XYZ file of C-alpha atoms in Angstrom:
210
model
C -34.077 -27.355 -20.602
C -36.070 -24.391 -19.236
C -35.672 -25.684 -15.670
C -31.924 -26.159 -16.112
C -31.540 -22.665 -17.588
C -33.556 -21.162 -14.739
C -31.443 -22.964 -12.125
C -28.231 -21.741 -13.758
C -29.605 -18.184 -13.817
C -30.534 -18.333 -10.129
C -27.113 -19.713 -9.199
C -25.479 -16.895 -11.132
C -27.628 -14.299 -9.390
C -26.901 -15.798 -5.958
C -23.180 -15.928 -6.669
C -23.229 -12.323 -7.883
C -24.969 -11.103 -4.731
C -22.567 -13.107 -2.582
C -19.589 -11.432 -4.250
C -21.179 -8.008 -3.771
C -21.925 -8.666 -0.097
C -18.433 -9.989 0.667
C -16.830 -7.075 -1.199
C -18.832 -4.512 0.769
C -17.968 -6.269 4.022
C -14.278 -6.278 3.104
C -14.329 -2.575 2.230
C -15.984 -1.846 5.580
C -13.614 -3.935 7.699
C -10.206 -3.106 6.200
C -10.363 0.598 7.221
C -11.025 -0.563 10.798
C -7.866 -2.657 10.581
C -5.989 0.402 9.302
C -7.184 2.390 12.338
C -5.814 -0.291 14.667
C -2.512 -0.379 12.777
C -2.189 3.396 13.033
C -2.692 3.156 16.795
C 0.047 0.528 17.103
C 2.393 2.480 14.838
C 1.785 5.652 16.849
C 2.758 3.847 20.029
C 5.828 2.374 18.317
C 6.943 5.963 17.636
C 6.487 6.863 21.299
C 3.356 8.910 20.563
C -0.211 8.733 21.830
C -2.250 5.951 20.152
C -4.479 8.435 18.330
C -1.644 10.557 16.915
C -1.542 9.227 13.337
C -5.319 8.957 13.275
C -5.626 12.623 14.306
C -3.314 13.485 11.414
C -5.917 11.900 9.099
C -3.384 9.451 7.684
C -6.190 7.068 6.781
C -8.910 9.485 5.744
C -8.465 8.861 2.014
C -8.516 5.276 0.757
C -8.290 3.751 -2.697
C -8.888 0.079 -3.477
C -7.453 -1.340 -6.694
C -8.077 -4.811 -8.076
C -5.046 -6.229 -9.878
C -5.205 -9.010 -12.465
C -2.085 -10.734 -13.803
C -2.782 -13.272 -16.569
C -0.590 -16.370 -16.893
C 2.696 -15.621 -18.645
C 4.274 -18.312 -20.881
C 7.783 -16.824 -20.426
C 7.890 -15.219 -16.964
C 11.688 -15.018 -16.990
C 11.448 -12.344 -19.706
C 9.199 -9.898 -17.871
C 7.821 -8.662 -14.545
C 4.255 -8.371 -13.355
C 5.100 -5.038 -11.698
C 8.553 -3.446 -11.578
C 10.225 -2.531 -8.276
C 8.616 0.362 -6.422
C 7.507 1.718 -3.082
C 3.932 2.801 -2.416
C 2.766 6.455 -2.548
C 0.654 6.089 0.599
C 0.918 5.993 4.367
C -0.161 2.340 4.517
C -1.031 -0.317 1.962
C -3.082 -3.369 2.920
C -2.921 -6.139 0.329
C -5.133 -9.175 -0.136
C -3.472 -11.665 -2.492
C -4.567 -15.054 -3.755
C -2.571 -18.281 -3.499
C -0.619 -17.903 -6.757
C 2.218 -15.875 -5.201
C 4.719 -13.690 -7.018
C 5.070 -10.800 -4.573
C 8.668 -10.116 -3.526
C 10.075 -7.599 -1.021
C 13.622 -6.246 -0.974
C 15.433 -7.378 2.186
C 19.170 -6.904 2.743
C 19.652 -6.068 -0.968
C 17.949 -9.285 -2.074
C 14.387 -9.913 -3.198
C 12.556 -12.397 -0.991
C 9.276 -14.153 -1.787
C 6.248 -13.179 0.290
C 4.550 -16.562 0.445
C 0.746 -16.255 0.479
C -0.898 -17.562 3.655
C -4.626 -18.394 3.629
C -6.634 -15.786 5.497
C -3.707 -13.356 5.789
C -3.119 -9.785 4.617
C 0.143 -8.082 3.651
C 0.788 -4.630 5.145
C 3.291 -2.255 3.537
C 4.692 0.924 5.044
C 4.361 3.602 2.359
C 6.501 6.585 1.389
C 4.346 9.126 3.225
C 4.718 7.284 6.528
C 8.478 7.140 6.031
C 8.527 10.918 5.598
C 6.404 11.854 8.618
C 8.244 9.325 10.813
C 11.529 10.904 9.655
C 12.878 7.490 8.561
C 11.819 5.680 11.741
C 9.652 3.557 9.439
C 10.967 2.557 6.014
C 8.827 2.195 2.921
C 9.001 -1.340 1.539
C 10.627 -1.757 -1.875
C 8.755 -4.560 -3.658
C 7.836 -6.033 -7.025
C 5.601 -8.710 -8.550
C 6.955 -11.521 -10.723
C 5.145 -12.838 -13.750
C 4.017 -16.416 -13.326
C 3.089 -19.333 -15.552
C 0.301 -20.192 -13.136
C -2.655 -17.923 -13.002
C -4.412 -15.735 -13.271
C -3.021 -13.951 -10.192
C -5.578 -11.676 -8.532
C -5.002 -9.242 -5.671
C -6.735 -6.268 -4.051
C -4.604 -3.406 -2.741
C -5.996 -0.798 -0.349
C -3.977 2.434 -0.290
C -4.484 4.694 2.743
C -3.417 8.338 2.669
C -4.530 11.778 3.832
C -7.059 14.108 2.214
C -6.037 15.358 -1.206
C -8.572 18.208 -1.088
C -8.213 20.506 0.678
C -4.441 20.154 0.513
C -3.453 19.164 4.038
C 0.281 19.702 4.603
C 2.358 16.841 6.009
C 5.969 16.668 7.116
C 8.205 15.032 9.719
C 6.310 14.870 13.034
C 7.683 17.587 15.299
C 7.761 15.269 18.327
C 10.292 13.127 16.446
C 12.553 16.068 15.553
C 15.517 17.101 17.676
C 19.028 18.485 17.318
C 20.309 14.935 16.973
C 17.479 13.982 14.630
C 16.813 16.947 12.318
C 14.087 16.712 9.648
C 15.161 14.709 6.627
C 12.261 15.649 4.342
C 10.420 18.787 3.307
C 6.685 19.210 3.710
C 4.220 17.956 1.103
C 0.557 17.591 0.294
C -0.907 14.282 -0.803
C -1.766 15.680 -4.234
C 1.761 17.003 -4.669
C 3.319 13.692 -3.685
C 1.087 11.635 -5.984
C 1.782 13.977 -8.903
C 5.554 13.772 -8.494
C 5.436 10.017 -7.874
C 3.748 9.264 -11.193
C 5.893 11.687 -13.176
C 9.236 10.461 -11.806
C 11.671 8.264 -13.801
C 10.801 4.616 -13.187
C 14.199 3.909 -11.610
C 13.880 6.686 -9.006
C 12.126 6.695 -5.646
C 9.323 9.160 -5.024
C 11.089 10.016 -1.772
C 13.980 11.597 -3.689
C 11.789 14.558 -4.662
C 11.221 15.483 -1.005
C 14.493 14.528 0.669
C 16.411 17.421 2.236
C 20.106 17.861 1.613
C 22.165 16.736 4.614
């Protein structure tokens, strides 16, 4: 019995270290992916590849583990209600349970999990600085009888302290395309986002009157 107990303890220790190592590796690699995405998005806006990076759009990052237990009556509830993300970019790692839906043409569509893939969301802050060239993805998570559903979301934004000011990129502004949003700091946006009514977009607080 002592030998069996020792073997189980060693397996547990090895598994624990493996989880720690893979987690650290993930946290190191995902920001590199974000840097590449910012380069591609900069070019898509007709800007130099380092433009969004120079704006420090990925300097601050928050990783949140999400756990959704099985739900016996998923038709009566949601895992997460509809929302957009208060970030520039969100990079999501989800398991194979599914449940994520994105709003497309006024209808929610399943985002089927693919092994080895990541989901990338444009966030509210990127919509603002791109002056609506990029649109923040409205999405939700359904409750599910299968489970538990586990995901890891990485939110990338600018520095909260000191309060760096962001607004529509001046290179994207013209007489035909005037600014559609007022300037903001990351701290200000986050504060208003979490104090807003649940049925309102965080963008509404910063949208200019046309």
